[in-house]
CSV table of N, CA and C in Angstrom, one decimal:
chain,number,residue,atom,x,y,z
A,579,MET,N,-12.3,16.7,8.1
A,579,MET,CA,-10.9,17.4,7.1
A,579,MET,C,-11.0,18.8,7.7
A,580,VAL,N,-12.0,19.5,8.2
A,580,VAL,CA,-12.1,20.6,9.0
A,580,VAL,C,-11.2,20.8,10.3
A,581,GLU,N,-11.2,19.6,10.9
A,581,GLU,CA,-10.7,19.5,12.3
A,581,GLU,C,-9.5,19.5,11.8
A,582,ILE,N,-8.8,18.9,10.7
A,582,ILE,CA,-7.4,18.5,10.7
A,582,ILE,C,-7.0,19.7,10.3
A,583,ASP,N,-7.5,20.7,9.6
A,583,ASP,CA,-7.1,21.9,9.2
A,583,ASP,C,-6.9,23.0,10.2
A,584,ALA,N,-7.9,22.9,11.2
A,584,ALA,CA,-7.6,23.7,12.3
A,584,ALA,C,-6.3,23.1,12.8
A,585,MET,N,-6.4,22.3,13.0
A,585,MET,CA,-5.1,21.9,14.0
A,585,MET,C,-4.0,22.2,13.4
A,586,LEU,N,-3.8,21.5,12.1
A,586,LEU,CA,-2.6,22.0,11.0
A,586,LEU,C,-2.4,23.8,11.1
A,587,ARG,N,-3.3,24.7,11.3
A,587,ARG,CA,-3.1,26.0,11.1
A,587,ARG,C,-2.3,26.5,12.9
A,588,LYS,N,-2.2,25.5,13.8
A,588,LYS,CA,-1.9,25.8,15.0
A,588,LYS,C,-0.3,25.1,15.1
A,589,GLU,N,-0.2,23.7,13.9
A,589,GLU,CA,1.0,23.0,14.2
A,589,GLU,C,1.0,22.7,12.7
A,590,PRO,N,1.8,23.6,12.0
A,590,PRO,CA,1.7,23.4,10.4
A,590,PRO,C,2.8,22.5,10.3
A,591,GLY,N,3.8,21.9,11.1
A,591,GLY,CA,4.8,21.1,10.8
A,591,GLY,C,4.6,19.7,11.5
A,592,ASN,N,3.2,19.5,11.7
A,592,ASN,CA,2.8,18.4,12.6
A,592,ASN,C,2.6,17.3,11.5
A,593,ILE,N,3.5,16.1,11.4
A,593,ILE,CA,3.7,15.4,10.5
A,593,ILE,C,2.6,14.2,10.5
A,594,ARG,N,2.0,14.1,11.8
A,594,ARG,CA,1.0,12.9,11.6
A,594,ARG,C,-0.5,13.4,11.5
A,595,LEU,N,-0.4,14.8,11.9
A,595,LEU,CA,-1.9,15.7,10.9
A,595,LEU,C,-1.7,15.5,9.4
A,596,THR,N,-0.4,15.9,9.1
A,596,THR,CA,-0.3,15.7,7.9
A,596,THR,C,-0.6,14.7,6.8
A,597,GLU,N,0.0,13.8,7.7
A,597,GLU,CA,-0.4,11.9,7.3
A,597,GLU,C,-1.5,11.9,7.2
A,598,LYS,N,-2.4,12.3,8.0
A,598,LYS,CA,-3.9,12.1,8.0
A,598,LYS,C,-4.8,13.0,6.9
A,599,LYS,N,-4.2,14.3,7.0
A,599,LYS,CA,-5.1,15.0,5.7
A,599,LYS,C,-4.6,14.4,4.3
A,600,ILE,N,-3.4,14.0,3.9
A,600,ILE,CA,-2.9,13.3,3.0
A,600,ILE,C,-4.1,12.1,2.6
A,601,ALA,N,-4.1,10.9,3.6
A,601,ALA,CA,-4.9,9.9,3.5
A,601,ALA,C,-6.3,10.3,3.3
A,602,GLY,N,-6.9,11.3,4.0
A,602,GLY,CA,-8.2,12.0,4.1
A,602,GLY,C,-8.4,12.4,2.9
A,603,LEU,N,-7.7,13.1,2.1
A,603,LEU,CA,-8.0,13.8,1.0
A,603,LEU,C,-8.0,12.9,-0.2
A,604,HIS,N,-7.1,11.6,0.0
A,604,HIS,CA,-7.0,10.4,-0.9
A,604,HIS,C,-8.3,9.9,-0.7
A,605,LEU,N,-9.0,9.4,0.0
A,605,LEU,CA,-9.9,8.7,0.5
A,605,LEU,C,-11.4,9.3,0.0
A,606,LEU,N,-11.4,10.9,0.3
A,606,LEU,CA,-12.2,11.6,-0.7
A,606,LEU,C,-12.0,11.8,-2.4
A,607,GLY,N,-11.2,11.3,-2.9
A,607,GLY,CA,-10.9,11.3,-4.3
A,607,GLY,C,-10.3,12.6,-4.3
A,608,ARG,N,-9.6,13.2,-3.7
A,608,ARG,CA,-8.8,14.5,-4.0
A,608,ARG,C,-7.8,14.6,-4.3
A,609,ASP,N,-7.3,13.7,-4.9
A,609,ASP,CA,-5.7,13.0,-4.8
A,609,ASP,C,-5.0,14.2,-5.4
A,610,LEU,N,-5.2,15.2,-6.3
A,610,LEU,CA,-4.5,16.2,-7.0
A,610,LEU,C,-4.3,17.3,-5.4
A,611,GLU,N,-5.2,17.5,-4.5
A,611,GLU,CA,-4.9,18.0,-3.6
A,611,GLU,C,-3.7,17.2,-2.4
A,612,ALA,N,-4.0,16.1,-2.7
A,612,ALA,CA,-3.3,15.2,-1.3
A,612,ALA,C,-1.7,15.1,-2.3
A,613,SER,N,-1.6,15.3,-3.5
A,613,SER,CA,-0.4,15.2,-4.4
A,613,SER,C,0.4,16.5,-3.9
A,614,GLU,N,-0.2,17.5,-4.1
A,614,GLU,CA,0.3,18.5,-3.6
A,614,GLU,C,0.5,19.0,-2.2
A,615,LEU,N,-0.2,18.3,-1.3
A,615,LEU,CA,0.3,18.2,-0.2
A,615,LEU,C,1.4,17.4,0.5
A,616,CYS,N,1.6,16.3,-0.5
A,616,CYS,CA,2.8,16.0,-0.4
A,616,CYS,C,4.3,16.4,-0.6
A,617,ASP,N,4.1,16.9,-2.0
A,617,ASP,CA,5.3,17.9,-2.5
A,617,ASP,C,5.7,19.0,-1.5
A,618,GLN,N,4.8,19.6,-0.8
A,618,GLN,CA,4.5,20.6,0.2
A,618,GLN,C,5.6,20.1,1.6
A,619,SER,N,4.9,18.9,1.9
A,619,SER,CA,5.6,18.4,2.9
A,619,SER,C,7.2,17.9,2.7
A,620,VAL,N,7.3,17.5,1.7
A,620,VAL,CA,8.9,17.1,1.4
A,620,VAL,C,9.7,18.4,1.3
A,621,ASN,N,9.2,19.6,0.4
A,621,ASN,CA,9.4,20.9,0.5
A,621,ASN,C,9.9,21.2,2.0
A,622,ILE,N,9.1,21.1,3.1
A,622,ILE,CA,9.1,21.8,4.0
A,622,ILE,C,10.1,20.8,5.3
A,623,GLY,N,10.6,19.6,4.5
A,623,GLY,CA,11.3,18.6,5.4
A,623,GLY,C,10.7,17.6,6.2
A,624,LEU,N,9.0,17.2,5.9
A,624,LEU,CA,8.6,16.7,6.3
A,624,LEU,C,8.7,15.0,5.8
A,625,ASP,N,9.3,14.1,6.6
A,625,ASP,CA,9.8,13.0,6.0
A,625,ASP,C,9.1,11.9,6.9
A,626,SER,N,8.4,11.3,5.8
A,626,SER,CA,7.7,10.2,6.3
A,626,SER,C,7.4,9.0,5.4
A,627,ALA,N,7.2,7.8,6.1
A,627,ALA,CA,6.6,6.4,5.1
A,627,ALA,C,5.8,7.0,4.3
A,628,ILE,N,4.6,7.6,5.0
A,628,ILE,CA,3.4,7.8,4.6
A,628,ILE,C,3.3,8.9,3.5
A,629,VAL,N,4.1,10.0,3.7
A,629,VAL,CA,4.4,10.7,2.5
A,629,VAL,C,5.3,10.3,1.2
A,630,TRP,N,5.9,9.8,1.2
A,630,TRP,CA,6.7,9.0,0.3
A,630,TRP,C,5.9,8.0,-0.5
A,631,TYR,N,5.0,7.2,0.5
A,631,TYR,CA,4.4,6.5,0.0
A,631,TYR,C,3.3,6.9,-1.0
A,632,PHE,N,2.8,7.7,-0.8
A,632,PHE,CA,1.6,8.3,-1.6
A,632,PHE,C,2.3,9.3,-2.8
A,633,LYS,N,3.6,9.8,-2.5
A,633,LYS,CA,4.2,10.5,-3.6
A,633,LYS,C,4.4,9.6,-4.4
A,634,GLY,N,4.5,8.2,-4.4
A,634,GLY,CA,5.0,6.8,-5.2
A,634,GLY,C,3.6,6.6,-5.9
A,635,TYR,N,2.6,6.5,-4.9
A,635,TYR,CA,1.3,6.2,-5.5
A,635,TYR,C,0.8,7.3,-6.6
A,636,PHE,N,0.9,8.7,-6.5
A,636,PHE,CA,0.5,9.2,-7.0
A,636,PHE,C,1.1,9.3,-8.5
A,637,LYS,N,2.7,9.0,-8.7
A,637,LYS,CA,3.4,9.1,-9.6
A,637,LYS,C,3.1,7.4,-10.6
A,638,PHE,N,2.7,7.0,-9.7
A,638,PHE,CA,2.3,5.4,-10.2
A,638,PHE,C,0.8,5.8,-11.2
A,639,LYS,N,0.3,6.1,-10.5
A,639,LYS,CA,-1.1,6.5,-11.0
A,639,LYS,C,-0.9,7.6,-12.5
A,640,GLU,N,0.1,8.4,-12.7
A,640,GLU,CA,0.2,9.1,-13.8
A,640,GLU,C,1.2,8.3,-14.4
A,641,GLY,N,1.4,7.1,-14.4
A,641,GLY,CA,2.1,5.9,-15.5
A,641,GLY,C,3.5,6.5,-15.2
A,642,LYS,N,4.1,7.2,-14.5
A,642,LYS,CA,5.5,7.7,-14.2
A,642,LYS,C,6.1,6.6,-13.2
A,643,TRP,N,6.5,5.3,-13.4
A,643,TRP,CA,6.8,4.2,-13.1
A,643,TRP,C,8.2,4.4,-12.2
A,644,GLU,N,9.2,5.1,-12.8
A,644,GLU,CA,10.6,5.3,-12.6
A,644,GLU,C,10.3,6.4,-11.2
A,645,ASP,N,9.6,7.2,-11.6
A,645,ASP,CA,9.6,8.3,-10.3
A,645,ASP,C,8.7,7.4,-9.3
A,646,SER,N,7.9,6.9,-9.4
A,646,SER,CA,7.1,6.3,-8.5
A,646,SER,C,8.1,4.8,-7.9
A,647,VAL,N,8.9,4.3,-8.4
A,647,VAL,CA,9.9,3.6,-7.6
A,647,VAL,C,10.8,4.2,-6.8
A,648,ARG,N,11.2,5.6,-7.3
A,648,ARG,CA,12.4,6.1,-6.5
A,648,ARG,C,11.6,6.3,-4.9
A,649,PHE,N,10.1,6.9,-5.5
A,649,PHE,CA,9.6,7.5,-4.0
A,649,PHE,C,9.1,6.4,-3.4
A,650,LEU,N,8.8,5.1,-3.5
A,650,LEU,CA,8.5,3.9,-2.9
A,650,LEU,C,10.0,3.2,-2.1
A,651,ASP,N,10.8,3.5,-2.7
A,651,ASP,CA,11.8,3.2,-2.1
A,651,ASP,C,12.5,3.8,-0.7
A,652,LYS,N,12.1,5.3,-0.8
A,652,LYS,CA,12.1,6.0,0.2
A,652,LYS,C,11.2,5.6,1.0
A,653,ALA,N,10.1,5.3,1.0
A,653,ALA,CA,9.1,4.9,1.8
A,653,ALA,C,9.3,3.5,2.6
A,654,PHE,N,9.8,2.9,1.8
A,654,PHE,CA,10.6,1.7,2.3
A,654,PHE,C,11.5,1.6,3.3
A,655,GLU,N,12.6,3.0,3.2
A,655,GLU,CA,13.3,3.0,4.0
A,655,GLU,C,12.8,3.4,5.3
A,656,LYS,N,11.6,4.5,5.2
A,656,LYS,CA,11.2,4.8,6.2
A,656,LYS,C,10.2,3.8,7.2
A,657,GLY,N,9.9,3.0,6.5
A,657,GLY,CA,9.1,1.6,7.0
A,657,GLY,C,8.0,1.2,6.9
A,658,SER,N,7.6,1.6,5.3
A,658,SER,CA,6.3,1.4,4.7
A,658,SER,C,6.3,0.1,3.7
A,659,ILE,N,5.9,-1.1,4.6
A,659,ILE,CA,5.6,-2.5,3.8
A,659,ILE,C,5.3,-2.1,2.4
A,660,GLU,N,3.7,-1.7,3.0
A,660,GLU,CA,3.2,-1.7,1.6
A,660,GLU,C,3.7,-1.3,0.5
A,661,SER,N,4.5,-0.9,0.3
A,661,SER,CA,5.3,0.1,-0.9
A,661,SER,C,6.1,-1.2,-1.7
A,662,LEU,N,6.4,-2.0,-1.1
A,662,LEU,CA,6.8,-3.2,-2.0
A,662,LEU,C,5.9,-3.9,-2.7
A,663,GLY,N,4.6,-4.0,-2.5
A,663,GLY,CA,3.6,-4.4,-3.6
A,663,GLY,C,3.5,-3.8,-4.6
A,664,LEU,N,3.6,-2.4,-4.4
A,664,LEU,CA,3.6,-1.6,-5.4
A,664,LEU,C,4.5,-1.2,-6.4
A,665,LYS,N,5.7,-1.5,-5.7
A,665,LYS,CA,6.7,-1.4,-6.3
A,665,LYS,C,7.0,-2.4,-7.4
A,666,SER,N,6.7,-3.8,-6.9
A,666,SER,CA,6.7,-4.7,-7.8
A,666,SER,C,6.0,-5.0,-8.9
A,667,LEU,N,4.8,-4.1,-8.8
A,667,LEU,CA,4.0,-3.4,-9.9
A,667,LEU,C,4.5,-2.7,-11.1
A,668,CYS,N,5.1,-1.6,-10.3
A,668,CYS,CA,6.1,-0.8,-11.0
A,668,CYS,C,7.0,-1.5,-12.0
A,669,LEU,N,7.7,-2.2,-11.6
A,669,LEU,CA,8.7,-3.5,-12.0
A,669,LEU,C,8.1,-3.8,-13.3
A,670,ARG,N,6.7,-4.3,-13.1
A,670,ARG,CA,5.9,-5.0,-14.3
A,670,ARG,C,5.5,-4.5,-15.2
A,671,LYS,N,4.9,-2.9,-14.6
A,671,LYS,CA,4.6,-2.4,-16.1
A,671,LYS,C,5.8,-1.6,-16.9
A,672,MET,N,6.9,-1.6,-16.0
A,672,MET,CA,8.4,-1.2,-16.8
A,672,MET,C,8.9,-2.5,-18.1
A,673,ASN,N,8.0,-3.4,-17.6
A,673,ASN,CA,8.6,-4.5,-18.5
A,673,ASN,C,10.0,-5.0,-17.5
A,674,ARG,N,10.3,-4.6,-16.6
A,674,ARG,CA,11.3,-5.3,-15.8
A,674,ARG,C,11.1,-6.8,-15.1
A,675,ASN,N,10.8,-7.6,-15.9
A,675,ASN,CA,10.1,-8.7,-15.0
A,675,ASN,C,11.1,-9.6,-14.4
A,676,ARG,N,12.2,-9.8,-15.2
A,676,ARG,CA,13.3,-10.6,-14.2
A,676,ARG,C,13.6,-9.5,-13.1
A,677,GLU,N,13.4,-8.4,-12.7
A,677,GLU,CA,13.7,-7.8,-11.7
A,677,GLU,C,13.0,-8.0,-10.8
A,678,CYS,N,11.5,-7.9,-11.3
A,678,CYS,CA,10.2,-7.8,-10.8
A,678,CYS,C,10.6,-9.9,-9.7
A,679,ILE,N,10.8,-10.2,-10.4
A,679,ILE,CA,10.8,-11.9,-9.9
A,679,ILE,C,11.8,-12.0,-8.9
A,680,GLU,N,13.1,-11.5,-8.9
A,680,GLU,CA,14.2,-11.2,-8.3
A,680,GLU,C,14.0,-10.5,-6.4
A,681,PHE,N,13.1,-9.2,-7.2
A,681,PHE,CA,12.6,-8.1,-6.0
A,681,PHE,C,11.5,-8.9,-5.1
A,682,ALA,N,10.8,-9.7,-5.8
A,682,ALA,CA,9.7,-10.3,-5.0
A,682,ALA,C,9.8,-11.6,-4.2
A,683,THR,N,10.9,-12.1,-4.8
A,683,THR,CA,11.6,-13.2,-4.3
A,683,THR,C,12.5,-13.0,-3.1
A,684,LYS,N,13.3,-12.0,-3.1
A,684,LYS,CA,13.9,-11.6,-2.2
A,684,LYS,C,13.0,-11.2,-0.8
A,685,TYR,N,11.9,-10.3,-1.2
A,685,TYR,CA,11.1,-9.6,0.2
A,685,TYR,C,10.1,-10.8,0.5
A,686,LEU,N,9.7,-11.7,-0.3
A,686,LEU,CA,8.8,-12.7,0.1
A,686,LEU,C,9.8,-13.5,1.3
A,687,GLN,N,11.0,-13.2,1.3
A,687,GLN,CA,11.4,-14.2,2.4
A,687,GLN,C,11.3,-13.5,3.7
A,688,ARG,N,11.4,-12.2,3.9
A,688,ARG,CA,11.1,-11.8,4.8
A,688,ARG,C,9.3,-11.2,5.1
A,689,PHE,N,8.6,-11.0,4.1
A,689,PHE,CA,7.5,-11.1,4.3
A,689,PHE,C,6.4,-12.0,3.5
A,690,PRO,N,6.2,-13.2,4.1
A,690,PRO,CA,5.9,-14.4,3.4
A,690,PRO,C,4.0,-14.1,3.2
A,691,ASP,N,3.6,-13.3,3.4
A,691,ASP,CA,1.9,-13.2,3.5
A,691,ASP,C,1.6,-11.9,2.7
A,692,MET,N,2.5,-11.3,1.6
A,692,MET,CA,2.3,-10.1,0.8
A,692,MET,C,1.9,-10.7,-0.3
A,693,ALA,N,0.6,-10.7,-0.5
A,693,ALA,CA,-0.4,-11.6,-1.9
A,693,ALA,C,0.4,-10.7,-3.2
A,694,GLU,N,0.7,-9.3,-3.1
A,694,GLU,CA,1.1,-8.0,-4.0
A,694,GLU,C,2.1,-9.0,-4.5
A,695,LEU,N,3.1,-9.4,-3.8
A,695,LEU,CA,4.3,-9.6,-4.0
A,695,LEU,C,4.2,-11.3,-5.0
A,696,TYR,N,3.5,-11.9,-4.4
A,696,TYR,CA,3.3,-13.5,-5.2
A,696,TYR,C,2.8,-13.4,-6.2
A,697,PHE,N,1.3,-12.2,-6.3
A,697,PHE,CA,0.6,-12.1,-7.7
A,697,PHE,C,1.7,-11.3,-8.8
A,698,ASN,N,2.7,-10.5,-8.7
A,698,ASN,CA,3.1,-9.5,-9.5
A,698,ASN,C,4.3,-10.5,-9.9
A,699,ARG,N,5.1,-11.5,-9.0
A,699,ARG,CA,6.1,-12.2,-9.5
A,699,ARG,C,5.6,-13.5,-10.3
A,700,GLY,N,4.1,-13.9,-9.9
A,700,GLY,CA,3.7,-14.9,-10.7
A,700,GLY,C,3.5,-14.2,-12.4
A,701,MET,N,2.8,-13.1,-12.2
A,701,MET,CA,2.3,-12.7,-13.5
A,701,MET,C,3.8,-11.8,-14.1
A,702,ALA,N,5.3,-11.9,-13.6
A,702,ALA,CA,6.2,-11.7,-14.1
A,702,ALA,C,6.7,-13.0,-14.7
A,703,MET,N,6.8,-14.1,-14.1
A,703,MET,CA,6.8,-15.0,-15.0
A,703,MET,C,6.5,-15.6,-15.9
A,704,LYS,N,4.6,-15.3,-15.9
A,704,LYS,CA,4.0,-15.9,-17.1
A,704,LYS,C,4.6,-14.7,-18.0
A,705,SER,N,4.5,-13.6,-17.9
A,705,SER,CA,5.5,-12.6,-18.9
A,705,SER,C,6.5,-13.1,-19.7
A,706,LEU,N,7.3,-14.0,-19.0
A,706,LEU,CA,8.4,-14.4,-19.5
A,706,LEU,C,8.5,-16.1,-19.8
A,707,ASN,N,7.0,-16.3,-19.9
A,707,ASN,CA,7.1,-17.8,-20.3
A,707,ASN,C,7.3,-18.9,-19.7
A,708,GLN,N,7.8,-18.5,-18.3
A,708,GLN,CA,8.3,-19.3,-17.1
A,708,GLN,C,7.5,-20.5,-17.0
A,709,ASP,N,7.8,-21.4,-16.3
A,709,ASP,CA,7.3,-22.7,-15.8
A,709,ASP,C,6.0,-22.2,-15.1
A,710,GLN,N,4.7,-22.7,-16.0
A,710,GLN,CA,3.4,-22.8,-15.4
A,710,GLN,C,3.0,-23.2,-14.2
A,711,LYS,N,3.7,-24.3,-13.7
A,711,LYS,CA,3.3,-24.8,-12.0
A,711,LYS,C,3.6,-23.6,-11.3
A,712,LEU,N,5.0,-23.3,-11.6
A,712,LEU,CA,5.7,-21.8,-10.6
A,712,LEU,C,4.5,-20.6,-10.9
A,713,VAL,N,4.0,-20.4,-11.9
A,713,VAL,CA,3.2,-19.0,-12.0
A,713,VAL,C,2.0,-19.8,-11.4
A,714,CYS,N,1.5,-20.2,-11.6
A,714,CYS,CA,0.3,-21.1,-10.8
A,714,CYS,C,0.4,-20.7,-9.1
A,715,SER,N,1.3,-21.5,-8.9
A,715,SER,CA,1.6,-21.8,-7.1
A,715,SER,C,1.6,-20.1,-6.7
A,716,ASP,N,2.2,-19.1,-7.1
A,716,ASP,CA,2.2,-17.8,-6.9
A,716,ASP,C,0.9,-17.5,-7.0
A,717,LEU,N,0.2,-17.7,-8.2
A,717,LEU,CA,-1.1,-16.8,-8.0
A,717,LEU,C,-1.8,-17.5,-7.5
A,718,LYS,N,-1.8,-18.8,-7.1
A,718,LYS,CA,-2.9,-19.4,-6.2
A,718,LYS,C,-2.6,-18.7,-4.8
A,719,ARG,N,-1.1,-18.9,-4.4
A,719,ARG,CA,-1.0,-18.3,-3.1
A,719,ARG,C,-1.6,-16.9,-2.6
A,720,ALA,N,-1.2,-15.8,-3.9
A,720,ALA,CA,-1.6,-14.6,-3.7
A,720,ALA,C,-3.2,-14.8,-3.8
A,721,ALA,N,-3.9,-15.5,-4.2
A,721,ALA,CA,-5.6,-15.6,-4.4
A,721,ALA,C,-5.9,-16.2,-2.9
A,722,GLU,N,-5.2,-16.7,-2.3
A,722,GLU,CA,-5.4,-17.4,-0.8
A,722,GLU,C,-5.2,-16.2,0.1
A,723,LEU,N,-4.3,-15.2,0.2
A,723,LEU,CA,-4.1,-14.4,0.4
A,723,LEU,C,-4.9,-12.9,0.6
A,724,ASN,N,-5.2,-12.8,-0.9
A,724,ASN,CA,-6.4,-11.7,-1.4
A,724,ASN,C,-7.3,-12.4,-2.3
A,725,PRO,N,-8.4,-12.1,-1.8
A,725,PRO,CA,-9.6,-13.6,-2.9
A,725,PRO,C,-9.5,-12.2,-4.1
A,726,SER,N,-9.8,-10.6,-4.1
A,726,SER,CA,-9.6,-9.9,-5.0
A,726,SER,C,-9.1,-10.2,-6.5
A,727,VAL,N,-8.1,-11.1,-6.2
A,727,VAL,CA,-7.1,-11.2,-7.4
A,727,VAL,C,-7.3,-13.1,-7.6
A,728,ARG,N,-8.7,-13.6,-7.3
A,728,ARG,CA,-8.9,-15.1,-7.6
A,728,ARG,C,-8.9,-15.1,-9.0
A,729,ASP,N,-9.8,-14.5,-9.7
A,729,ASP,CA,-10.0,-14.3,-10.7
A,729,ASP,C,-8.9,-14.4,-12.1
A,730,SER,N,-7.7,-13.8,-11.6
A,730,SER,CA,-6.5,-13.6,-12.2
A,730,SER,C,-6.1,-15.6,-12.1
A,731,TYR,N,-6.1,-15.8,-10.8
A,731,TYR,CA,-5.5,-17.3,-10.8
A,731,TYR,C,-6.4,-18.4,-11.5
A,732,VAL,N,-8.1,-18.1,-11.5
A,732,VAL,CA,-8.7,-19.0,-12.3
A,732,VAL,C,-8.5,-19.0,-13.8
A,733,ASN,N,-8.6,-17.8,-14.5
A,733,ASN,CA,-8.5,-17.6,-15.9
A,733,ASN,C,-6.9,-17.6,-16.2
A,734,THR,N,-5.9,-17.7,-15.4
A,734,THR,CA,-4.6,-18.0,-15.8
A,734,THR,C,-4.3,-19.5,-15.9
A,735,CYS,N,-4.6,-20.0,-14.3
A,735,CYS,CA,-4.4,-21.6,-14.0
A,735,CYS,C,-5.7,-22.5,-14.2
A,736,LEU,N,-6.4,-22.2,-14.1
A,736,LEU,CA,-7.6,-23.3,-14.4
A,736,LEU,C,-8.5,-23.1,-15.7
A,737,GLY,N,-8.0,-22.5,-16.3
A,737,GLY,CA,-8.7,-22.1,-17.8
A,737,GLY,C,-10.5,-21.6,-17.8
A,738,GLY,N,-10.2,-20.5,-16.8
A,738,GLY,CA,-11.4,-19.8,-16.4
A,738,GLY,C,-12.7,-20.3,-15.6
A,739,LYS,N,-12.6,-21.7,-15.2
A,739,LYS,CA,-13.4,-22.3,-14.4
A,739,LYS,C,-12.6,-22.8,-13.2
A,740,GLU,N,-13.7,-22.7,-12.1
A,740,GLU,CA,-13.1,-23.1,-10.8
A,740,GLU,C,-13.3,-24.8,-11.0
A,741,ARG,N,-12.0,-25.6,-10.0
A,741,ARG,CA,-12.4,-26.8,-10.0
A,741,ARG,C,-12.3,-27.3,-8.4
């Protein structure tokens, strides 16, 4: 971090260094500083997918899902595919489950290996009491792509027991 700070003093508008610092602060658990740096970056006109993604992420952590969606949309416009998964989760958090399903379905056509989209679409369908087979199909695919969600699949679709 000291090296990045030194380089940023020489090149205060260097977006790549700024992105590295934001990500580094986040990894160190210094999210308040990272969030402030995102705000400063936007205020001076630094416009990048990473800055917008982290602005959306920090708003998500605050429970400000509408704000998060706005920033995640900007991140996606700038090329952040990762923002799609977090946006679908925000839609679920706001109980906009039908919108989440439509959103995930649209983007799964372009990005068929995004576990987050399958997971959030499946959970949105579950919330709307839709066809259990469809719910489980999505949760199973999400678990295949990302083993960390396997417990949700097992609990929701297999009665809590591996088969």
